[in-house]
XYZ file of N, CA and C in Angstrom:
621
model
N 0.838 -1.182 0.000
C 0.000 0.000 0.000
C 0.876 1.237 0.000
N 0.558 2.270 -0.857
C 1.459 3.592 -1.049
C 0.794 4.338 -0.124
N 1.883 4.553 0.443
C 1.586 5.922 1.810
C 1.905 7.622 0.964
N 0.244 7.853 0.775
C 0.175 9.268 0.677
C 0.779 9.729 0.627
N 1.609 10.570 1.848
C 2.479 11.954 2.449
C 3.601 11.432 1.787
N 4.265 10.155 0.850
C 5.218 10.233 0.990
C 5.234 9.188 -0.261
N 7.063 8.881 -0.779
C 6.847 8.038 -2.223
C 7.367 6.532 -1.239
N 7.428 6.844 -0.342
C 7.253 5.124 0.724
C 6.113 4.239 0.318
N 6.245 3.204 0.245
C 5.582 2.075 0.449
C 5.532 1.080 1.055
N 4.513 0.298 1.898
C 4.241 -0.320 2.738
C 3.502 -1.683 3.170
N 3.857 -2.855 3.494
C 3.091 -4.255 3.372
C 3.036 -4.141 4.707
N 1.840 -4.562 5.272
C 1.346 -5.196 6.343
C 1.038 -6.801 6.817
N 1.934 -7.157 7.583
C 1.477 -8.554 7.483
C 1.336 -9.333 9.670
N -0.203 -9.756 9.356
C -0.317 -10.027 10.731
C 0.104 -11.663 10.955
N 0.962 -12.466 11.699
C 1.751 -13.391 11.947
C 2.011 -13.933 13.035
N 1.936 -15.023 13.485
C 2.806 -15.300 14.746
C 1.965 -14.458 15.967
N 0.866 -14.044 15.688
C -0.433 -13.840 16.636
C 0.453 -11.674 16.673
N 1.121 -11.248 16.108
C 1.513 -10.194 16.396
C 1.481 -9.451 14.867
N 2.387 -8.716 14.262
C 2.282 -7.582 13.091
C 3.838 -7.441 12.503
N 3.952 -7.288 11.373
C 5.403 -7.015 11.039
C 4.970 -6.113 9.586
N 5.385 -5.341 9.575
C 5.564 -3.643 8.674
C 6.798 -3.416 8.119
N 6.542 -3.720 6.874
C 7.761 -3.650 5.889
C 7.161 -2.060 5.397
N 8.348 -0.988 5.019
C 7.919 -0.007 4.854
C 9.330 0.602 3.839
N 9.511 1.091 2.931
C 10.479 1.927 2.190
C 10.335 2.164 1.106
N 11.474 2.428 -0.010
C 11.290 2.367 -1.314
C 12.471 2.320 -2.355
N 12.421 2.245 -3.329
C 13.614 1.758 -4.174
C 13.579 2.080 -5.590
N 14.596 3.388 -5.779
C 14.409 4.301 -7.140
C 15.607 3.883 -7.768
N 15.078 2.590 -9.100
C 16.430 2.417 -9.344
C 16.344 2.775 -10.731
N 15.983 3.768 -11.467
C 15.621 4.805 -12.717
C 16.679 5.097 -13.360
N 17.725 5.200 -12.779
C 19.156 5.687 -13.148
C 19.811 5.266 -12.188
N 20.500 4.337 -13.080
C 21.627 2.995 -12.457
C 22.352 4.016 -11.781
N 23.140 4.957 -12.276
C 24.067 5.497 -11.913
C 23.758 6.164 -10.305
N 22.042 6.739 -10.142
C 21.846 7.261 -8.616
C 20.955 6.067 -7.878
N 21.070 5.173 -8.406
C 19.928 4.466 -7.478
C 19.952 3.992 -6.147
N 19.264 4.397 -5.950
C 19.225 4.301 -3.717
C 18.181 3.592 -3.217
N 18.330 3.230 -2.307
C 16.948 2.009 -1.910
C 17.238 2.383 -0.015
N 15.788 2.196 0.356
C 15.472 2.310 1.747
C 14.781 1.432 2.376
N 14.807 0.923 3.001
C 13.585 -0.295 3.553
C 13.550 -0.523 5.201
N 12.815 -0.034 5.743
C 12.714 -0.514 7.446
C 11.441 -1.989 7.640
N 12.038 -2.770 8.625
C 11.032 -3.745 8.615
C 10.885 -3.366 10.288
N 9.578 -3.607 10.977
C 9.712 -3.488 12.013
C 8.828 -4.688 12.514
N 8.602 -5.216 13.673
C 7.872 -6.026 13.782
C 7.541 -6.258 15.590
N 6.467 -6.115 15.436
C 6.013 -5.948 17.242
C 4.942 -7.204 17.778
N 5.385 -7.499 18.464
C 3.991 -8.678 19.321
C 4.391 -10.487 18.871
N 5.279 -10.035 18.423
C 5.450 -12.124 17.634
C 5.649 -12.872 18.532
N 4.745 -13.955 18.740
C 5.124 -15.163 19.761
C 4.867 -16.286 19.166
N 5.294 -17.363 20.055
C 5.777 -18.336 19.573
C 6.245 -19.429 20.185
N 5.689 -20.778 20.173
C 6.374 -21.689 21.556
C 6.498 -23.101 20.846
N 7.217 -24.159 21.377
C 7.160 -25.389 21.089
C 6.401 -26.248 20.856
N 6.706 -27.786 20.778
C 5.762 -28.770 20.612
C 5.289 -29.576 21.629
N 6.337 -29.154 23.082
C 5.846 -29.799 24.238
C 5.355 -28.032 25.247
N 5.892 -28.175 26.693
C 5.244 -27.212 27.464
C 6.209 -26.384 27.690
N 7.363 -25.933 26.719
C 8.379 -24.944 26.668
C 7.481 -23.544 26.812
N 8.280 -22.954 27.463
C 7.493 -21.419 27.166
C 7.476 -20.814 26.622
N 6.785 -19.900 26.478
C 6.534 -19.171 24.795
C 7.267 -17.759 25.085
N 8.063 -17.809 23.405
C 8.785 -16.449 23.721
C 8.046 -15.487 22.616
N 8.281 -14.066 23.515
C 7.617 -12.669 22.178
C 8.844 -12.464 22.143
N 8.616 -11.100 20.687
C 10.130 -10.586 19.920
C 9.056 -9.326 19.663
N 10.165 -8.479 19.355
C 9.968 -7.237 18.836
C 11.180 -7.282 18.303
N 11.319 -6.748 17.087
C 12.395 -6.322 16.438
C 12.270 -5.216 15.069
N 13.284 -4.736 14.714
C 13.264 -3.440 14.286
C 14.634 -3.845 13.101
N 14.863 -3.955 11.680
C 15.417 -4.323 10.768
C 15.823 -3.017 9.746
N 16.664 -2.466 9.056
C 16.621 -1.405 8.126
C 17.599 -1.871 7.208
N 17.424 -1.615 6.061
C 18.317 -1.518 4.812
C 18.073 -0.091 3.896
N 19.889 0.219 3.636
C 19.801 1.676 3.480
C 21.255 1.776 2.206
N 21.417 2.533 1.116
C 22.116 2.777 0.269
C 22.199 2.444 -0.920
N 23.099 2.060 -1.783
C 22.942 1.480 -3.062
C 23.322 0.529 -3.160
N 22.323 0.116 -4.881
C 22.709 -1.683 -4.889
C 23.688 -1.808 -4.681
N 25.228 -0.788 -5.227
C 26.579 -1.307 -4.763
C 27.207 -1.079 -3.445
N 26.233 -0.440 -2.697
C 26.958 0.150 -1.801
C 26.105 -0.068 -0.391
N 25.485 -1.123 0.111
C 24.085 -1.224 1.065
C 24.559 -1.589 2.342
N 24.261 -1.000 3.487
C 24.047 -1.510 5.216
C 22.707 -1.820 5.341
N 22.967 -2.585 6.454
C 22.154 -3.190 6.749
C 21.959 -3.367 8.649
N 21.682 -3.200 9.366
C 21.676 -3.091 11.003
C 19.881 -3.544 11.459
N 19.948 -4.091 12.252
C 18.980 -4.537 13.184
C 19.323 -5.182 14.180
N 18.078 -5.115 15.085
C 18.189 -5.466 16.613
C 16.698 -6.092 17.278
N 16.852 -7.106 17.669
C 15.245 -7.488 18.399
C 15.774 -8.074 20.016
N 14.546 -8.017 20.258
C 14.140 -7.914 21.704
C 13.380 -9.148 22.043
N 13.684 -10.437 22.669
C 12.662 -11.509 23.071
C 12.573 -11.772 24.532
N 11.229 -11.883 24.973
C 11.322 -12.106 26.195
C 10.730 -13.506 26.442
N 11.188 -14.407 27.574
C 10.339 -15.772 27.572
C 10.961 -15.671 29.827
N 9.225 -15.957 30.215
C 9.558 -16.163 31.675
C 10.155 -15.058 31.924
N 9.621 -13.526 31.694
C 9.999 -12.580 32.088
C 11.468 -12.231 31.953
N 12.407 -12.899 31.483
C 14.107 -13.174 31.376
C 14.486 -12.297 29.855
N 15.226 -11.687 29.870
C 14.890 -10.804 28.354
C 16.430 -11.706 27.332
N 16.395 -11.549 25.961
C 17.567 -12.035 25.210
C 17.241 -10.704 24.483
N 18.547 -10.570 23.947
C 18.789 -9.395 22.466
C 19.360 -9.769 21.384
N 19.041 -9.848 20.735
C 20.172 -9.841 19.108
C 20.153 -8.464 18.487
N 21.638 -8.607 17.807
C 21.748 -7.401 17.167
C 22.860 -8.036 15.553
N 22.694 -7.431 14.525
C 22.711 -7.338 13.171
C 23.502 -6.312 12.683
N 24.636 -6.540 11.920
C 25.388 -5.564 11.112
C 25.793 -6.431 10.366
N 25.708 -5.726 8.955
C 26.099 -6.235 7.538
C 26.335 -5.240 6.650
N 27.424 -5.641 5.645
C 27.307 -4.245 4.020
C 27.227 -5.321 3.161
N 27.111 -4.899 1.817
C 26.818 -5.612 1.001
C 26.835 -4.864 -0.442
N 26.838 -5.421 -1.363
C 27.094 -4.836 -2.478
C 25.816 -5.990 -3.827
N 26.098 -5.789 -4.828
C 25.267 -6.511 -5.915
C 25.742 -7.662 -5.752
N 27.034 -8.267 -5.079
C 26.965 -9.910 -5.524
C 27.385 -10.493 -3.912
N 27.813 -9.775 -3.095
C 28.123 -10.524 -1.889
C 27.841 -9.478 -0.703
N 27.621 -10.135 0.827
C 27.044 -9.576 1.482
C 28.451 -9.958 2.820
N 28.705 -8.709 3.819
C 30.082 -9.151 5.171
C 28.992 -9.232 6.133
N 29.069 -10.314 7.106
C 28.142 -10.118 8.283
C 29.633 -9.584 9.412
N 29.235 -8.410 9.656
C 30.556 -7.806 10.427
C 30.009 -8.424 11.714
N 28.700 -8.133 12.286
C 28.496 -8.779 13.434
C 26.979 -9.380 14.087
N 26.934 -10.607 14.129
C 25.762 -11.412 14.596
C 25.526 -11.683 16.020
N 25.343 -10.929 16.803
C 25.295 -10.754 18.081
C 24.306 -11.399 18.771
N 24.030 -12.316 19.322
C 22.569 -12.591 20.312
C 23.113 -13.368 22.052
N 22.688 -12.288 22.845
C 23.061 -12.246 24.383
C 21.695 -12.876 24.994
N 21.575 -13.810 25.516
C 20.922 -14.434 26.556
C 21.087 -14.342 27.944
N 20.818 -14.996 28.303
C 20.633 -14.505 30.005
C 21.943 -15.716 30.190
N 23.292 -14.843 30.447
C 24.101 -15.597 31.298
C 25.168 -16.521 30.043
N 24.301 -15.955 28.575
C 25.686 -16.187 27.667
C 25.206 -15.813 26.454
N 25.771 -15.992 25.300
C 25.884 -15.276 23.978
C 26.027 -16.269 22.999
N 26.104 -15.587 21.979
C 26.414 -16.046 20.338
C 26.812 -15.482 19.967
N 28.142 -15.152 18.708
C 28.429 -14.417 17.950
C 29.299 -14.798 16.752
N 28.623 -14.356 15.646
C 28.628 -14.795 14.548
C 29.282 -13.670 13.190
N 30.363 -14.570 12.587
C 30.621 -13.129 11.187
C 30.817 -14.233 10.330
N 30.818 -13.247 9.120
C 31.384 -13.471 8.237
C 31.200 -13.518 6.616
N 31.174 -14.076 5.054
C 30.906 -13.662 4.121
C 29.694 -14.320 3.571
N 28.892 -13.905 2.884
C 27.855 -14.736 1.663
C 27.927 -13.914 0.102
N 28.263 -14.706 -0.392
C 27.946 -14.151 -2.033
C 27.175 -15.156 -3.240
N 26.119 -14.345 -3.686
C 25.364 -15.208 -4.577
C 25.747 -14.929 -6.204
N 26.992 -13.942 -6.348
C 27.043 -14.158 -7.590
C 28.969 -13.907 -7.865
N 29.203 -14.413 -8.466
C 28.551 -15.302 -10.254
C 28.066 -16.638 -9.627
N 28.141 -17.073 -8.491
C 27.693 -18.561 -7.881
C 27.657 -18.155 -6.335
N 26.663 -18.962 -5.796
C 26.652 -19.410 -4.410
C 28.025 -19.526 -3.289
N 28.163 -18.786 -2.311
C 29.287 -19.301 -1.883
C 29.387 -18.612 -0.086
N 30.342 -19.277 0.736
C 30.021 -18.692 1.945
C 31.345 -19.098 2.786
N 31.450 -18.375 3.468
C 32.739 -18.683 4.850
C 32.027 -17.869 6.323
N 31.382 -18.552 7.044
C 31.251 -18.218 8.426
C 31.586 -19.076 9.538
N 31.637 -18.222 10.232
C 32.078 -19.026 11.484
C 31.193 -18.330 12.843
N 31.295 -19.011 14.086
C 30.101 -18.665 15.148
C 30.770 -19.485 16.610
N 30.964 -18.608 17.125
C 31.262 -18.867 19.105
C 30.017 -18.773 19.531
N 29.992 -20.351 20.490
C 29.181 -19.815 21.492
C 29.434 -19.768 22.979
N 29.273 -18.822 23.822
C 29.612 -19.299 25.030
C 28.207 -19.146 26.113
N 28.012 -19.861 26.781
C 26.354 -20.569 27.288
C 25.729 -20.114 26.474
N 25.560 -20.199 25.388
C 24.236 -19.636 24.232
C 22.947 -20.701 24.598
N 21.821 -19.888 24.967
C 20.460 -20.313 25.259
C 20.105 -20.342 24.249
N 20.025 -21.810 23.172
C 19.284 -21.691 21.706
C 17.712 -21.527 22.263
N 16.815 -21.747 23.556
C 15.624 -21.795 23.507
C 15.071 -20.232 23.389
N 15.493 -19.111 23.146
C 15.112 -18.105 23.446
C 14.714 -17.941 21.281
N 15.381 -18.816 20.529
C 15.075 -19.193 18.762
C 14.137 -20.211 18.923
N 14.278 -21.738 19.950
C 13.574 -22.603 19.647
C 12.865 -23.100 20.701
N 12.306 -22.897 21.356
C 11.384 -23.127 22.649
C 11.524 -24.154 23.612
N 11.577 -25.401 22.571
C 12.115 -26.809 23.135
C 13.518 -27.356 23.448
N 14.000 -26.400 22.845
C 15.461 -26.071 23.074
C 16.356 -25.826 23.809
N 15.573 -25.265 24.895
C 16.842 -24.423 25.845
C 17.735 -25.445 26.333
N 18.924 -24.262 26.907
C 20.370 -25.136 27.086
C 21.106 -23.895 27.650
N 22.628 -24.259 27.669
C 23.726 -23.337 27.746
C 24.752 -23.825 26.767
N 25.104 -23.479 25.534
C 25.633 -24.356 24.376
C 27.166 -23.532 24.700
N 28.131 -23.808 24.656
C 29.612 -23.654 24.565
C 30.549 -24.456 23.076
N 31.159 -23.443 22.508
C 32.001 -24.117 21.557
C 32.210 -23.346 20.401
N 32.575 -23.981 19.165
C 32.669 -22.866 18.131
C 32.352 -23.876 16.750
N 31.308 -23.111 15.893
C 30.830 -23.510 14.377
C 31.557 -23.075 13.387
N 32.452 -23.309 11.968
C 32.449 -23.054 10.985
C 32.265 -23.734 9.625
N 31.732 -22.776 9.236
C 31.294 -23.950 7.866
C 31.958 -22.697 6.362
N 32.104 -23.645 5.262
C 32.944 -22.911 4.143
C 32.110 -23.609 3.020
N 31.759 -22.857 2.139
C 31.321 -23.661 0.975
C 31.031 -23.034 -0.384
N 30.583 -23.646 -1.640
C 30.013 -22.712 -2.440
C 29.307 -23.836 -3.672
N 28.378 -23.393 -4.343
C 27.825 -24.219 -5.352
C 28.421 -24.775 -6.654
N 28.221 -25.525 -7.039
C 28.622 -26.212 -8.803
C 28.522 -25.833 -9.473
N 29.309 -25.734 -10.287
C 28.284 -25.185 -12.030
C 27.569 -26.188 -12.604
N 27.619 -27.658 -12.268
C 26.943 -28.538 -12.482
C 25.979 -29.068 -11.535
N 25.591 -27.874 -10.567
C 24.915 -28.482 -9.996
C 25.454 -28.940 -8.253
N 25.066 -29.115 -6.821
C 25.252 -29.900 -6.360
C 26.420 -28.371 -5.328
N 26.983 -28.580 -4.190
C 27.608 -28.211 -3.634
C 29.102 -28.780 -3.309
N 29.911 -28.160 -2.407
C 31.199 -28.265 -2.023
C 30.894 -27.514 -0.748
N 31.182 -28.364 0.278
C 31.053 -27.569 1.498
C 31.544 -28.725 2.632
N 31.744 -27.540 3.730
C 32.433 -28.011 5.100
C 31.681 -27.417 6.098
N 31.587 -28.361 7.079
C 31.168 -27.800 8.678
C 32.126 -28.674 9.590
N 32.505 -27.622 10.308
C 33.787 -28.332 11.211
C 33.070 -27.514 12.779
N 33.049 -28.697 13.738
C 32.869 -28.562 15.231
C 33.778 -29.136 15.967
N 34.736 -28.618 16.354
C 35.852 -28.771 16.825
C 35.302 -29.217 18.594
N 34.503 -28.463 19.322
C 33.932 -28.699 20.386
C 32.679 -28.385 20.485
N 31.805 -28.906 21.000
C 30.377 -28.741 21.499
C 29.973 -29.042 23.058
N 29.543 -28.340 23.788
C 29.506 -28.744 25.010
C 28.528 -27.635 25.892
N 28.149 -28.266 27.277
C 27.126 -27.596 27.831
C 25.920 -28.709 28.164
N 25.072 -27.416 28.233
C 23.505 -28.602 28.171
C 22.278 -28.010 27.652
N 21.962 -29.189 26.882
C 20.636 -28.889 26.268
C 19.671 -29.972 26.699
N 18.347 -29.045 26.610
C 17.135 -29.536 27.167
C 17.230 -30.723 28.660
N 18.269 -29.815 29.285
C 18.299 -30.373 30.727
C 19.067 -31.766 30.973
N 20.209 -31.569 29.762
C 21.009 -32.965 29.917
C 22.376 -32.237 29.551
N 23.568 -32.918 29.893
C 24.637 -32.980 29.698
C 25.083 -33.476 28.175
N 25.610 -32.228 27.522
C 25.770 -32.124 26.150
C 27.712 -32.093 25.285
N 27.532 -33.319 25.013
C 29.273 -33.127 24.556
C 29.217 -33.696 23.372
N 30.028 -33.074 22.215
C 29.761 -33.172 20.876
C 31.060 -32.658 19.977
N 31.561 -33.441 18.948
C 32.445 -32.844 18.276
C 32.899 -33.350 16.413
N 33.114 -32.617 15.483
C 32.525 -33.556 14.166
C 33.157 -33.175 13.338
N 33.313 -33.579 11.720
C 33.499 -33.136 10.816
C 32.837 -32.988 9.669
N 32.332 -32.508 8.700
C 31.435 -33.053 7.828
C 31.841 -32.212 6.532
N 32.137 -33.200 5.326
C 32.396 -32.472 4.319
C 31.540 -33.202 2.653
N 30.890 -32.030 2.115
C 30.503 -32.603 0.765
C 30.743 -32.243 -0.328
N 30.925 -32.835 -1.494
C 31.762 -32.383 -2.658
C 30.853 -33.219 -3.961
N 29.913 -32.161 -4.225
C 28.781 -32.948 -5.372
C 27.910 -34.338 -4.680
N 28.253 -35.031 -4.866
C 27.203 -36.414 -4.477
C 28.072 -37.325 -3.182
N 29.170 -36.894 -3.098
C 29.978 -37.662 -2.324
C 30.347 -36.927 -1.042
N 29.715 -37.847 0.143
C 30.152 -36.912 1.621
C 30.612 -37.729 2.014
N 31.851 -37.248 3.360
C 32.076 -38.143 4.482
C 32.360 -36.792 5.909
N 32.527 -37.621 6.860
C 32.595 -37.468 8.054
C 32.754 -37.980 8.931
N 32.929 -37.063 10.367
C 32.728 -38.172 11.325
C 32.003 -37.415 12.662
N 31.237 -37.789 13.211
C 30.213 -37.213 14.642
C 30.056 -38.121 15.632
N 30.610 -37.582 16.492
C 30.036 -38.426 18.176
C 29.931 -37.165 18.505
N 28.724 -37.601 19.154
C 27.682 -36.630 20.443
C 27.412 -38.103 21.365
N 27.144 -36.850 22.710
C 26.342 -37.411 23.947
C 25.290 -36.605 24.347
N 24.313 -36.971 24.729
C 23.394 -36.401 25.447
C 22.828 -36.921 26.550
N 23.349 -36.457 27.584
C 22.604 -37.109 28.987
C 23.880 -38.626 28.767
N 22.661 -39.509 29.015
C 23.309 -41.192 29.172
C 23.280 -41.699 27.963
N 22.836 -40.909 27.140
C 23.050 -41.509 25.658
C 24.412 -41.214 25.221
């Protein structure tokens, strides 16, 4: 819907029992000035598991701002579950074929996540990130989830021209606890078109 007072435009979409408002605009008429604006905001979203996890709300607040070659990107949301609050926060630039995640921030009650690093979709698919966690509460993303996760993720990869991927995820350590058990975990996993190998031991609890 075009907002009157202004050459903004605006989608409304009600979700997740709450509202999320995409709102900006994007004059790309002349390659040479083209600028693009976009705020997403989103208030009231909740959301809970498949057993009696508790249900968490979010508010969060998203913007993208500059040119196709030249774009930031920053956001930040707010979830609360059992009165206990988590935050994430978002920084990225980006250009027409690849995007830097400078910083993926999400603080829980009593530990964190934090995440960087590259994605580019052109001339092909391709990616290098990596992610610490230290007590990271995944239940404050997945309801059934909660834990205190410790360790560090990276994965490297990029697509075929025939099709099919090339990629790595390496977990050097995993540890902590999830869903109220004692969690130790450590792996390799690599695929190259049709052919993978690896190797994974986890524990959970007495398993």
């Amino acid at each position: 819907l075009k907002n009157s007072s202004s050459s903004d435009y605006a989608v409304v979409v009600d979700a997740f029992d709450g509202r999320v408002t995409l709102q900006g605009h994007a004059d790309l008429r002349d390659p040479a000035h083209a600028r693009l604006r976009f705020a997403i905001n989103a208030r009231g979203l909740r959301w809970s598991g498949t057993t009696n996890a508790p249900q968490v709300r979010a508010d969060a607040d998203f913007g993208v701002a500059g040119r196709p070659e030249a774009w930031a990107a920053i956001g930040n949301a707010k979830l609360l579950r059992l009165r206990r609050t988590a935050r994430l926060h978002f920084d990225g630039r980006g250009n027409t074929t690849q995007a830097t995640i400078n910083a993926l921030h999400a603080a829980t009650p009593g530990g964190a996540l934090d995440a960087h690093g590259q994605v580019a979709w052109s001339p092909a698919l391709r990616w290098d990130i990596a992610a610490q966690l230290d007590r990271f509460d995944p239940g404050y993303f997945m309801p059934d989830w909660d834990g205190a996760l410790e360790g560090r993720i990276t994965s490297t990869g990029s697509a075929r021209k025939a099709g099919g991927f090339d990629a790595a995820v390496d977990v050097p350590r995993l540890g902590g606890r999830l869903r109220g058990r004692a969690l130790q975990a450590h792996g390799r996993f690599a695929m190259q078109g049709d052919a993978y190998r690896g190797n994974v031991e986890l524990a959970l609890g007495s398993s």
